[in-house]
PDB file of C-alpha atoms in Angstrom:
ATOM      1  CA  UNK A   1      11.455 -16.554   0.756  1.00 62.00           C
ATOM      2  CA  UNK A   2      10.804 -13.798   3.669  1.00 77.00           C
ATOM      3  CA  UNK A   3       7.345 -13.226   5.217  1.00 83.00           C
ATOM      4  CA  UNK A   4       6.811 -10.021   3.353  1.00 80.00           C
ATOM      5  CA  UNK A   5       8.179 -11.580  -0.074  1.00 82.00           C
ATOM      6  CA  UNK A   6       5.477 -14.465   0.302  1.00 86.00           C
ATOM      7  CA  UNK A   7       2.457 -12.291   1.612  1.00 89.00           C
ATOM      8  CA  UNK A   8       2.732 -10.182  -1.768  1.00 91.00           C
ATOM      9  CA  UNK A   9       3.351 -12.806  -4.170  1.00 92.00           C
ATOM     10  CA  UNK A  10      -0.089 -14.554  -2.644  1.00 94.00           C
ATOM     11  CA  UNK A  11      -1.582 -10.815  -3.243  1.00 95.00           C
ATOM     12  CA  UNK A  12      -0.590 -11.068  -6.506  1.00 96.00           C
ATOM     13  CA  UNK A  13      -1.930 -14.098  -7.584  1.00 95.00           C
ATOM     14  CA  UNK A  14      -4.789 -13.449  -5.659  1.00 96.00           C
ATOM     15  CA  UNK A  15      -5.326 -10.193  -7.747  1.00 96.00           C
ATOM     16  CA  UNK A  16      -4.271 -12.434 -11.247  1.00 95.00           C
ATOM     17  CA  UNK A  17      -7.507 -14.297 -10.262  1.00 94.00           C
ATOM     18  CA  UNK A  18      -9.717 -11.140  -9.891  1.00 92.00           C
ATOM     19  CA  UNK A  19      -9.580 -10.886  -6.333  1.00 94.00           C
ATOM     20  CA  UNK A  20     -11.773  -7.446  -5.428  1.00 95.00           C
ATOM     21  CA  UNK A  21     -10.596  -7.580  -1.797  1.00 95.00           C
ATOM     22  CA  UNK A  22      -7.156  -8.201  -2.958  1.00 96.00           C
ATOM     23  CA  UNK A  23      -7.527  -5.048  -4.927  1.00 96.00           C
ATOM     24  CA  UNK A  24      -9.018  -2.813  -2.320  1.00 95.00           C
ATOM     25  CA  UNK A  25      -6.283  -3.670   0.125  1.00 94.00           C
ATOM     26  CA  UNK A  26      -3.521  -2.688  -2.452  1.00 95.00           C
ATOM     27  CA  UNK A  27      -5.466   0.474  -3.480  1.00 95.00           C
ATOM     28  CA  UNK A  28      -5.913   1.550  -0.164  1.00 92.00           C
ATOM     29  CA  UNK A  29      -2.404   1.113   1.003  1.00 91.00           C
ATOM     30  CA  UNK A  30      -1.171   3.558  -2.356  1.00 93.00           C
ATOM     31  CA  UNK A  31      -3.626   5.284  -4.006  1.00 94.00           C
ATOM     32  CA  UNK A  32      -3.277   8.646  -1.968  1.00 90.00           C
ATOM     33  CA  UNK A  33       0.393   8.327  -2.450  1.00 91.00           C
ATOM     34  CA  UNK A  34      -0.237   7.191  -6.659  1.00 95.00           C
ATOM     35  CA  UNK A  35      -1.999  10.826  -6.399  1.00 94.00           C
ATOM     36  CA  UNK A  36       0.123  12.967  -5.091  1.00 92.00           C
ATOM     37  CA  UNK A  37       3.020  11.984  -6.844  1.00 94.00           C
ATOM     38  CA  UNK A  38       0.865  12.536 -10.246  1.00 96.00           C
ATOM     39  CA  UNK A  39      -0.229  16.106  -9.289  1.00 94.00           C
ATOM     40  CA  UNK A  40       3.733  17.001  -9.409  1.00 91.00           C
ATOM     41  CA  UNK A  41       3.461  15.913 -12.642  1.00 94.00           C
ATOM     42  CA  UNK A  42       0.462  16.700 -14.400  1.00 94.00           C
ATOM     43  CA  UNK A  43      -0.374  19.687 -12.336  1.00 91.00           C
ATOM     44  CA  UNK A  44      -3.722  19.388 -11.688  1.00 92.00           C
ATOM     45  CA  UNK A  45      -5.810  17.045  -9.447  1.00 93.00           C
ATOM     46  CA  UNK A  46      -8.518  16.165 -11.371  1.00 95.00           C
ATOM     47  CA  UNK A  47      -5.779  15.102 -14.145  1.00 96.00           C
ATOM     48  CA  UNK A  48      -3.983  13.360 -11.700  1.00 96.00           C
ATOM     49  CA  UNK A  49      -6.848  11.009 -10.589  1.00 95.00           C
ATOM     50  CA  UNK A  50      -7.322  10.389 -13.988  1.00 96.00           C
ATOM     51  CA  UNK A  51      -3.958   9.433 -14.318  1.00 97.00           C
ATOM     52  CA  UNK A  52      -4.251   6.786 -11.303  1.00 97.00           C
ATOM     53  CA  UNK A  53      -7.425   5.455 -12.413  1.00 97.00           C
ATOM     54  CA  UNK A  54      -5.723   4.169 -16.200  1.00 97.00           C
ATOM     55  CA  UNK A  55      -2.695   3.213 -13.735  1.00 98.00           C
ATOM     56  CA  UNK A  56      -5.225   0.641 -12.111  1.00 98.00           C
ATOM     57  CA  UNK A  57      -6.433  -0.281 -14.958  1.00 97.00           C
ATOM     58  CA  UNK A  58      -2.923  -1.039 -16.479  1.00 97.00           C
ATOM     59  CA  UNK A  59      -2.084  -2.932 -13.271  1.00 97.00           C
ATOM     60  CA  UNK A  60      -4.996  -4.872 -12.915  1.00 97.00           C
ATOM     61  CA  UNK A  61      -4.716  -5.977 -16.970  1.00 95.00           C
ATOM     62  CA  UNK A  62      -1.329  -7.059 -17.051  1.00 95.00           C
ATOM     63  CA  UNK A  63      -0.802  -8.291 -13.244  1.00 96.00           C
ATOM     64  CA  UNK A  64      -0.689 -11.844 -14.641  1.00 94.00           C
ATOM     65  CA  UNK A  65       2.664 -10.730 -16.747  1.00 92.00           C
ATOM     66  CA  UNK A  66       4.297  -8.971 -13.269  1.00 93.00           C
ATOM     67  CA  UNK A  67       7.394 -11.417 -12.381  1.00 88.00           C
ATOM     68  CA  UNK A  68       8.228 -10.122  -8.985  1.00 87.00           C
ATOM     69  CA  UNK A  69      11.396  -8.761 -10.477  1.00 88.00           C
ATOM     70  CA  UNK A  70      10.551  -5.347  -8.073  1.00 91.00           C
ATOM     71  CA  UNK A  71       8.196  -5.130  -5.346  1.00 93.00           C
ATOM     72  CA  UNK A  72       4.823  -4.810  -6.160  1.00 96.00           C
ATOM     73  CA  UNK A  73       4.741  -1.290  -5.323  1.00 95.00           C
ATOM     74  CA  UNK A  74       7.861  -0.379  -7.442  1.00 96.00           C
ATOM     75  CA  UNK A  75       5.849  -1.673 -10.532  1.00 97.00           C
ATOM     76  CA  UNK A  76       2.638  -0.068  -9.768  1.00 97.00           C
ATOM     77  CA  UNK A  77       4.927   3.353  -9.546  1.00 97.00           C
ATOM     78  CA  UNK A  78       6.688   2.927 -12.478  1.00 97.00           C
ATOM     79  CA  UNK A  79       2.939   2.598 -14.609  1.00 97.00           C
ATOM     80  CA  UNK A  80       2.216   5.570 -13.187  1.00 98.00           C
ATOM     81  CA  UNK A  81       5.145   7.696 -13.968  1.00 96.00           C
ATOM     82  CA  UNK A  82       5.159   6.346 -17.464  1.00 96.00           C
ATOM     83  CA  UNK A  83       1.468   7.419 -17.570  1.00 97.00           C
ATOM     84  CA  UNK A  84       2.079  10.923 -16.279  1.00 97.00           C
ATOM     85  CA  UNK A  85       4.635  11.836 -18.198  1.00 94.00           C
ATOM     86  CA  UNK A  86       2.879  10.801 -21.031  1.00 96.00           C
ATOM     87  CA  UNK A  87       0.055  12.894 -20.329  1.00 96.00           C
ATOM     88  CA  UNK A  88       2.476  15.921 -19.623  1.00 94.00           C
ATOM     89  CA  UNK A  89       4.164  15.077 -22.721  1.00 94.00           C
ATOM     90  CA  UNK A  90       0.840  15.237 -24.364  1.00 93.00           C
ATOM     91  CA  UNK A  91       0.058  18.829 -22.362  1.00 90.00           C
ATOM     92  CA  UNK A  92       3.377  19.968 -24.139  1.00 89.00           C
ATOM     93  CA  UNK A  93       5.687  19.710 -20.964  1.00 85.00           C
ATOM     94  CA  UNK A  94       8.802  17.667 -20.096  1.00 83.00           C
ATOM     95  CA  UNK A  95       8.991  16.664 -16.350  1.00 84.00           C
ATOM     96  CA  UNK A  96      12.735  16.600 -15.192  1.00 82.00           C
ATOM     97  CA  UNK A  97      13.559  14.809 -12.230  1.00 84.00           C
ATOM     98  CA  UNK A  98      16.888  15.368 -11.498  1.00 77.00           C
ATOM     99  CA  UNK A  99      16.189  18.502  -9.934  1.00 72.00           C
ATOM    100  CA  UNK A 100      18.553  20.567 -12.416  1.00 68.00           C
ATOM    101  CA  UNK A 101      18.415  24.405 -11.249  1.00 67.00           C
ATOM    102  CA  UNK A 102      16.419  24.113  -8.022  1.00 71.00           C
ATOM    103  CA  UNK A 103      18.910  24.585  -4.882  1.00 72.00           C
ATOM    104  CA  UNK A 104      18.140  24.235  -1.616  1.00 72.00           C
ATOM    105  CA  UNK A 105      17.147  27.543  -0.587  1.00 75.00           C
ATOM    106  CA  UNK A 106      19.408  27.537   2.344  1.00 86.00           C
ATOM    107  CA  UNK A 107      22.434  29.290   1.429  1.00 87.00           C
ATOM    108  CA  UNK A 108      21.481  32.774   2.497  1.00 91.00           C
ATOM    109  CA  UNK A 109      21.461  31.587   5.696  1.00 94.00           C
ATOM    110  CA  UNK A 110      25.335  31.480   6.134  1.00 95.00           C
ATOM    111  CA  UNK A 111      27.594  34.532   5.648  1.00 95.00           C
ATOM    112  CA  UNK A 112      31.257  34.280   3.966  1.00 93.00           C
ATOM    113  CA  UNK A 113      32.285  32.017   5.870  1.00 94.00           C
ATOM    114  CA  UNK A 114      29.949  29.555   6.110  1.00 96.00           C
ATOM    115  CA  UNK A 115      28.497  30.554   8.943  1.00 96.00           C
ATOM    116  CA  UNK A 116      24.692  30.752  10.230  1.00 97.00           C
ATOM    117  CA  UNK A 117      23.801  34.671   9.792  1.00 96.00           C
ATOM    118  CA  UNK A 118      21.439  33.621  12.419  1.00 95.00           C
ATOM    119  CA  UNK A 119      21.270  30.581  15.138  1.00 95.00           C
ATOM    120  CA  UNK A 120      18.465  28.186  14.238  1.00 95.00           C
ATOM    121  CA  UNK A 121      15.784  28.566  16.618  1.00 91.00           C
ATOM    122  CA  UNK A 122      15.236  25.372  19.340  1.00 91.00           C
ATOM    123  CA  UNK A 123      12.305  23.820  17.526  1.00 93.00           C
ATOM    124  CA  UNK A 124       9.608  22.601  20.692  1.00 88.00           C
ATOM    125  CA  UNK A 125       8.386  18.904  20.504  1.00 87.00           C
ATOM    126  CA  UNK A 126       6.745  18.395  16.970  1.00 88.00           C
ATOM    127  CA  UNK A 127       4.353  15.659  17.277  1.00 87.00           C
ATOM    128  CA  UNK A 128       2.017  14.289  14.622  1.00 87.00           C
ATOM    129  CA  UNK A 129      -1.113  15.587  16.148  1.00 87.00           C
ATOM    130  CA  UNK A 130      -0.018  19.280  17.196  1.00 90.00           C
ATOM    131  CA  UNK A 131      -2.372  21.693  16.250  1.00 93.00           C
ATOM    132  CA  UNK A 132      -0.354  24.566  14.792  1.00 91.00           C
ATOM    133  CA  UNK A 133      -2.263  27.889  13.399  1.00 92.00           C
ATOM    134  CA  UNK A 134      -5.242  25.568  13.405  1.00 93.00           C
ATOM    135  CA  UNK A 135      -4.112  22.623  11.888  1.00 93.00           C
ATOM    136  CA  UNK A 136      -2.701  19.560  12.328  1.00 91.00           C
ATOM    137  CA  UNK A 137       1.197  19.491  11.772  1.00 93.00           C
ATOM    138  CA  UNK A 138       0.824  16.128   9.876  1.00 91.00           C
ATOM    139  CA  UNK A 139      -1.170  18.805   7.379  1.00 90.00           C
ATOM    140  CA  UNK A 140       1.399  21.053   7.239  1.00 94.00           C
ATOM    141  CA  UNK A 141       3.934  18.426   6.577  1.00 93.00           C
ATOM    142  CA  UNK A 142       1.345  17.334   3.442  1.00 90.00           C
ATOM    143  CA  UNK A 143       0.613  21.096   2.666  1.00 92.00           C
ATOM    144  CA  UNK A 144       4.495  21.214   2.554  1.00 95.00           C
ATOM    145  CA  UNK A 145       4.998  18.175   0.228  1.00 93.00           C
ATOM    146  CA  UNK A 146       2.474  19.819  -1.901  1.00 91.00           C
ATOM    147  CA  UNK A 147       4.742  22.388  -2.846  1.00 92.00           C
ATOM    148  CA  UNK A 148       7.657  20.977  -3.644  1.00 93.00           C
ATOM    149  CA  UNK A 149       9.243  20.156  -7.675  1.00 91.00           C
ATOM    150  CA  UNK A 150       8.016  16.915  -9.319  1.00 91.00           C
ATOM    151  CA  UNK A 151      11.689  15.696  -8.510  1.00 93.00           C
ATOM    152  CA  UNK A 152      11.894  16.437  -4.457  1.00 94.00           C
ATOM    153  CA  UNK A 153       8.200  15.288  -4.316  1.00 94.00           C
ATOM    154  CA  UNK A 154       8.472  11.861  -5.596  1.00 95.00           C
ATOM    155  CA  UNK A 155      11.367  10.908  -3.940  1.00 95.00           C
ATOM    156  CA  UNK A 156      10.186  11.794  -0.875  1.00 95.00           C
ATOM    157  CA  UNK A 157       6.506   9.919  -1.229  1.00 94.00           C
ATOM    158  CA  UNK A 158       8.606   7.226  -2.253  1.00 94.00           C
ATOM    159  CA  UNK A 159      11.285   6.796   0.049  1.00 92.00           C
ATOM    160  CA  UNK A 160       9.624   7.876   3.224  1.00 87.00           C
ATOM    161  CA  UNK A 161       6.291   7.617   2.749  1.00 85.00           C
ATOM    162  CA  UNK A 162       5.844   4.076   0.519  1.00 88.00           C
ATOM    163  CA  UNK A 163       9.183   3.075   2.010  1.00 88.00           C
ATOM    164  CA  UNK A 164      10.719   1.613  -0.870  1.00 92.00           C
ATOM    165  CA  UNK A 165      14.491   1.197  -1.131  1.00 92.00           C
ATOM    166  CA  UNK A 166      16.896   3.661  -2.871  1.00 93.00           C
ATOM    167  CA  UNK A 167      17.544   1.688  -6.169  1.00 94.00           C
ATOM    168  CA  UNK A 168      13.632   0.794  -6.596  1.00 95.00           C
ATOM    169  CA  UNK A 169      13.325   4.497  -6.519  1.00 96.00           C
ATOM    170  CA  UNK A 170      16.132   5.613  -9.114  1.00 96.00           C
ATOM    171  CA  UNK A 171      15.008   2.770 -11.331  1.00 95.00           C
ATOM    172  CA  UNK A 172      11.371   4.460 -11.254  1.00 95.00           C
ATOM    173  CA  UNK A 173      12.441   7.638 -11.856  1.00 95.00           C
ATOM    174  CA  UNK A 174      15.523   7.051 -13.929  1.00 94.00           C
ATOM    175  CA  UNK A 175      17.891   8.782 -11.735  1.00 95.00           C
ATOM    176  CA  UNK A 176      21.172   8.364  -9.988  1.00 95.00           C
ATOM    177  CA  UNK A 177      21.691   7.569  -6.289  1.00 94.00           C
ATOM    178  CA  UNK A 178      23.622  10.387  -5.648  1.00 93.00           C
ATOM    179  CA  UNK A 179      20.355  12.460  -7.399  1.00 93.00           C
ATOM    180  CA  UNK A 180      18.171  10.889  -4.981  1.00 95.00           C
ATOM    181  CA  UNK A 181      20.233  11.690  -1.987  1.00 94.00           C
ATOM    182  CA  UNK A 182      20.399  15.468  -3.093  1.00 94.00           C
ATOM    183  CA  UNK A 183      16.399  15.448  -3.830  1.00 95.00           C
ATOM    184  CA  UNK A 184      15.380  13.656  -0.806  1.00 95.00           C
ATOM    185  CA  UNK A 185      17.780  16.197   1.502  1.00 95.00           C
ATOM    186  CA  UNK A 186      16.393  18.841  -0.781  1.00 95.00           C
ATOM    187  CA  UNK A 187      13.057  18.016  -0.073  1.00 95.00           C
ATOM    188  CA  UNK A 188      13.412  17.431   3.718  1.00 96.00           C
ATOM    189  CA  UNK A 189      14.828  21.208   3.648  1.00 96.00           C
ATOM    190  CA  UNK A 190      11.387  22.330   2.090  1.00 95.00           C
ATOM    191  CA  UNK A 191       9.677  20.832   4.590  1.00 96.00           C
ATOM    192  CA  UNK A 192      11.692  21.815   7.303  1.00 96.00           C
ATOM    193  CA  UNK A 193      11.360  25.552   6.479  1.00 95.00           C
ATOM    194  CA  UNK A 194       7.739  25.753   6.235  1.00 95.00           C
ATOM    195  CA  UNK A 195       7.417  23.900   9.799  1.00 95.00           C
ATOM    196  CA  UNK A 196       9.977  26.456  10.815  1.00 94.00           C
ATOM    197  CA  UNK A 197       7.920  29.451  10.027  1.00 92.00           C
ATOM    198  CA  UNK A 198       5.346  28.174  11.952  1.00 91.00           C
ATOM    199  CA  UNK A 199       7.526  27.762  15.279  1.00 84.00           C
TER     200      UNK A 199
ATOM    201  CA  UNK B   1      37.444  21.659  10.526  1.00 86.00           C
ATOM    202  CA  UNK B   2      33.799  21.809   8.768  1.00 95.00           C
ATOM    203  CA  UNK B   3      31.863  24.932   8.604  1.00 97.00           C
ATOM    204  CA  UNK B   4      27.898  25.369   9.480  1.00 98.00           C
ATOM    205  CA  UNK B   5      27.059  25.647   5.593  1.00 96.00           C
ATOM    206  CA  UNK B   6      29.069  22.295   5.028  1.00 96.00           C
ATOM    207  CA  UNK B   7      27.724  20.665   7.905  1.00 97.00           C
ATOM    208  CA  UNK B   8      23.730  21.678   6.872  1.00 97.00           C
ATOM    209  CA  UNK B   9      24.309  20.119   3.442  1.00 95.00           C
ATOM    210  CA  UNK B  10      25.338  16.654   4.900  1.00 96.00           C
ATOM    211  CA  UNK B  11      22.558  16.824   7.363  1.00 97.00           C
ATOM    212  CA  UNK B  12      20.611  14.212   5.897  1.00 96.00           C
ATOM    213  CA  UNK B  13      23.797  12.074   5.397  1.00 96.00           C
ATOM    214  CA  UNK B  14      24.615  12.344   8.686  1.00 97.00           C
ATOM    215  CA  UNK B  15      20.870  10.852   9.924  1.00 96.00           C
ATOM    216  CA  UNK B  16      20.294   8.655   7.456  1.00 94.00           C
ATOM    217  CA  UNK B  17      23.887   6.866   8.538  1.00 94.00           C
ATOM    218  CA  UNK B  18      25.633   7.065   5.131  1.00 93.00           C
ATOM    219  CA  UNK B  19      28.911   9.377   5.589  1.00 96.00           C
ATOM    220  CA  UNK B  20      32.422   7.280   6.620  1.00 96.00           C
ATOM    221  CA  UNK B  21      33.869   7.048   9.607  1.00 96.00           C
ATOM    222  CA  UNK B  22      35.768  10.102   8.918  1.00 96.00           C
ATOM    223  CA  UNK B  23      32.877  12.405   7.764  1.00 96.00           C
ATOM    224  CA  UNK B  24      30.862  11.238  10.782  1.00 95.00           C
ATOM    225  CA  UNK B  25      33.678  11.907  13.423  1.00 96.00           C
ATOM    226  CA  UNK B  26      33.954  15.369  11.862  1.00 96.00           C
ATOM    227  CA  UNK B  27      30.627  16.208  11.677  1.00 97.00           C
ATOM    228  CA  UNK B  28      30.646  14.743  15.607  1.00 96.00           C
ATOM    229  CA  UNK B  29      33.171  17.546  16.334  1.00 96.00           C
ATOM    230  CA  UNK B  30      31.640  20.296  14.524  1.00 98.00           C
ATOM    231  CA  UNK B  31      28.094  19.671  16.341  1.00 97.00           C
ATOM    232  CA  UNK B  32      29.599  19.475  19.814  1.00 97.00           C
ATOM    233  CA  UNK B  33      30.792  23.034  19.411  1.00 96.00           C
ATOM    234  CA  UNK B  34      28.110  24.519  17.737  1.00 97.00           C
ATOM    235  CA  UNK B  35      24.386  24.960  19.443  1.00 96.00           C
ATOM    236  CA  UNK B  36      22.925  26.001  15.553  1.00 97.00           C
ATOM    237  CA  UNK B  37      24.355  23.102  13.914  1.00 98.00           C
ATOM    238  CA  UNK B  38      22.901  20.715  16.370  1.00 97.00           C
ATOM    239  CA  UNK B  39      19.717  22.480  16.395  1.00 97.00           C
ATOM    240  CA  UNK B  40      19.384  22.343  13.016  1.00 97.00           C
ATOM    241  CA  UNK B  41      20.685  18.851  12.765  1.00 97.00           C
ATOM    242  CA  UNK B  42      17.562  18.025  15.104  1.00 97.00           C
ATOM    243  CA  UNK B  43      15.022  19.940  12.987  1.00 97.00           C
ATOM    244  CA  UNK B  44      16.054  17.705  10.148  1.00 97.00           C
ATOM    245  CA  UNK B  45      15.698  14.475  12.055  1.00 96.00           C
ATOM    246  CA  UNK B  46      12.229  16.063  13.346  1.00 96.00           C
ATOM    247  CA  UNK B  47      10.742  16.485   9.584  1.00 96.00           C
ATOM    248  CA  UNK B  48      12.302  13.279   8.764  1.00 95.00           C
ATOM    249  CA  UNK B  49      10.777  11.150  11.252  1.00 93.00           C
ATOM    250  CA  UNK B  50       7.665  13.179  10.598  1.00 93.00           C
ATOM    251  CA  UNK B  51       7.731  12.804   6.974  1.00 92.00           C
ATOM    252  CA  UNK B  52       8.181   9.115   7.498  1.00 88.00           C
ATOM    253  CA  UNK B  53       5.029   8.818   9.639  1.00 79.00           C
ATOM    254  CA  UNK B  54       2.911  10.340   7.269  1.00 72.00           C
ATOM    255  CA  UNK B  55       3.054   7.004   5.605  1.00 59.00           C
ATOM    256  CA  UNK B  56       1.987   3.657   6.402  1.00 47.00           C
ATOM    257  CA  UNK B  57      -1.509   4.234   7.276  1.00 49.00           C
ATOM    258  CA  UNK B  58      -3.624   3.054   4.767  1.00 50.00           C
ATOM    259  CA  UNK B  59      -6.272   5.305   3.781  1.00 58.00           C
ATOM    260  CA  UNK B  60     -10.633   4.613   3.574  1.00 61.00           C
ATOM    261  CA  UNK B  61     -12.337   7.376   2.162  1.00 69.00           C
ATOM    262  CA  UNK B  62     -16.334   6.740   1.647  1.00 70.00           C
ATOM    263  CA  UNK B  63     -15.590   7.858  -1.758  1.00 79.00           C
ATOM    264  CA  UNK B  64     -13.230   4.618  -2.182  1.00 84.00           C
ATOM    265  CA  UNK B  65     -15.880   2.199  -2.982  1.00 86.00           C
ATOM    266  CA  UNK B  66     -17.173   3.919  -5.717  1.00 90.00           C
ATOM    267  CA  UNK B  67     -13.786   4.664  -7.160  1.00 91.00           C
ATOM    268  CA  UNK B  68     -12.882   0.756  -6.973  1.00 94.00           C
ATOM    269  CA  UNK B  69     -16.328  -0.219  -8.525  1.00 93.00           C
ATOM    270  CA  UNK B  70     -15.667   2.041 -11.632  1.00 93.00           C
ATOM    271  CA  UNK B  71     -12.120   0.784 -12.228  1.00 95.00           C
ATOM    272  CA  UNK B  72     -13.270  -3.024 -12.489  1.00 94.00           C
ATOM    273  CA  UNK B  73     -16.352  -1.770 -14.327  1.00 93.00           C
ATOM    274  CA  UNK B  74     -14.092  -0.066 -17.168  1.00 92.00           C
ATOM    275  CA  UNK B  75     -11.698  -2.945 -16.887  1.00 91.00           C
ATOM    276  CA  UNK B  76     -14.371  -5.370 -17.520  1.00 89.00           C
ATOM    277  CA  UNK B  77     -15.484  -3.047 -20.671  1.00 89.00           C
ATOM    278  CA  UNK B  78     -12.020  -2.479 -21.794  1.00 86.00           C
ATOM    279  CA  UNK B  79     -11.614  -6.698 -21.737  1.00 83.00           C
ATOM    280  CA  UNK B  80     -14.735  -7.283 -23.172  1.00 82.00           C
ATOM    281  CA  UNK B  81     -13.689  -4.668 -25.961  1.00 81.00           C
ATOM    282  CA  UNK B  82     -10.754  -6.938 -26.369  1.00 72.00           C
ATOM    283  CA  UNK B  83      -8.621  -3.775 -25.508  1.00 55.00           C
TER     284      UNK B  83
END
């Protein structure tokens, strides 16, 4: 069994037994990122904290039935889309993730031929703390993330940000690889254009 | 050979390390010929690496405590409520 492997299964048996340090150390490490995935969904913060807190509940209820069969993380996610969708459901909205109709908002910058109409500009060095228009660029980047579909969003808190592999995140979303790749790419495009308008 | 729009939609591909052989050694020639592919290439790679570090860090807001307490609270109620 690898390091990591071992280390979580001893979290979760340490949160089976009621652990409240266990807890705090796994709601630390994804509660932000539970959040902000939920907002895409439910559309509203205060919703979307609501949404979290009956995910943690869930979690901490049936943790002695979790058989390892996905990470820890990739369970705790999946609660919480089933959750959020539920309570969308119950708002009167369906929340696609396969990202049918969106595009990705690039293709007026070619001509005919493919071409750039114009020559991207040569971004300067973009580091994490850079102050840009008076923020931070690591609050652009989340400002950014804000904005994007439910679809582009949760792929990209997922993959990137909670680092979980490719098929944890099309089981948890019930999507295709292929889907994912487009979102995530789609997503990084977002991103990329509102750092771009501030260069 | 590849043209800017095709080369901007495997951009992530490319980065991420998941086109063949062939699609990489294409892309390879495209970018070596063209300064606005490679620039944009590099802005990708920029917001990827930047969306990536937005990560790990766990977060400790003063409000945390409180938010824990009343999640084991209601748990507790919702258990003793047989629930």
């Amino acid at each position: 069994m690898s390091t990591a492997r071992a280390e979580e299964t001893t979290l979760v048996q340490l949160l089976a037994a009621g652990e409240r340090t266990a807890f705090e150390q796994v709601y630390r490490k994804h509660n932000s990122s539970l959040i902000r995935v939920a907002v895409g969904i439910v559309r509203s913060r205060a919703t979307a904290e609501e949404v979290a807190q009956e995910t943690w509940i869930a979690v901490l209820k049936n943790i002695c039935g979790f058989e390892g069969r996905s990470s820890l993380a990739s369970w705790i996610f999946s609660i919480l889309i089933n959750k959020a969708r539920s309570r969308a459901k119950r708002d009167g909205r369906m929340v696609s993730f396969d990202g049918t109709g969106e595009d990705d908002n690039l293709a007026a910058a070619f001509d005919g031929r493919g071409r750039w109409k114009d020559i991207p500009e040569l971004w300067e060095v973009l580091t994490p703390e850079r102050i840009l228009e008076g923020r931070s660029v690591m609050d652009h980047v989340n400002t950014a993330i804000e904005a994007l579909p439910p679809g582009q969003r949760s792929v990209i808190i997922l993959r990137a940000q909670q680092g979980l592999g490719a098929e944890e995140v099309c089981a948890i979303l019930g999507i295709s690889e292929g889907n994912m790749r487009v979102l995530l790419h789609r997503a990084r495009l977002g991103v990329r254009a509102a750092l771009d308008g501030l260069m | 050979m590849l043209s800017c729009q095709e080369v901007a939609t495997r951009a992530s591909a490319l980065i991420d390390g998941e086109l063949s052989t062939w699609e990489g050694l294409q892309m390879r020639l495209h970018l070596a010929m063209c300064k606005g592919c490679e620039r944009f290439i590099g802005q990708v790679r920029t917001t990827r690496d930047l969306t990536e570090n937005l990560t790990a860090a766990d977060t400790h807001e003063e409000a945390d405590d409180g938010r824990i307490s009343e999640i084991l609270s209601k748990l507790h109620e919702e258990k003793k409520q047989g629930g």
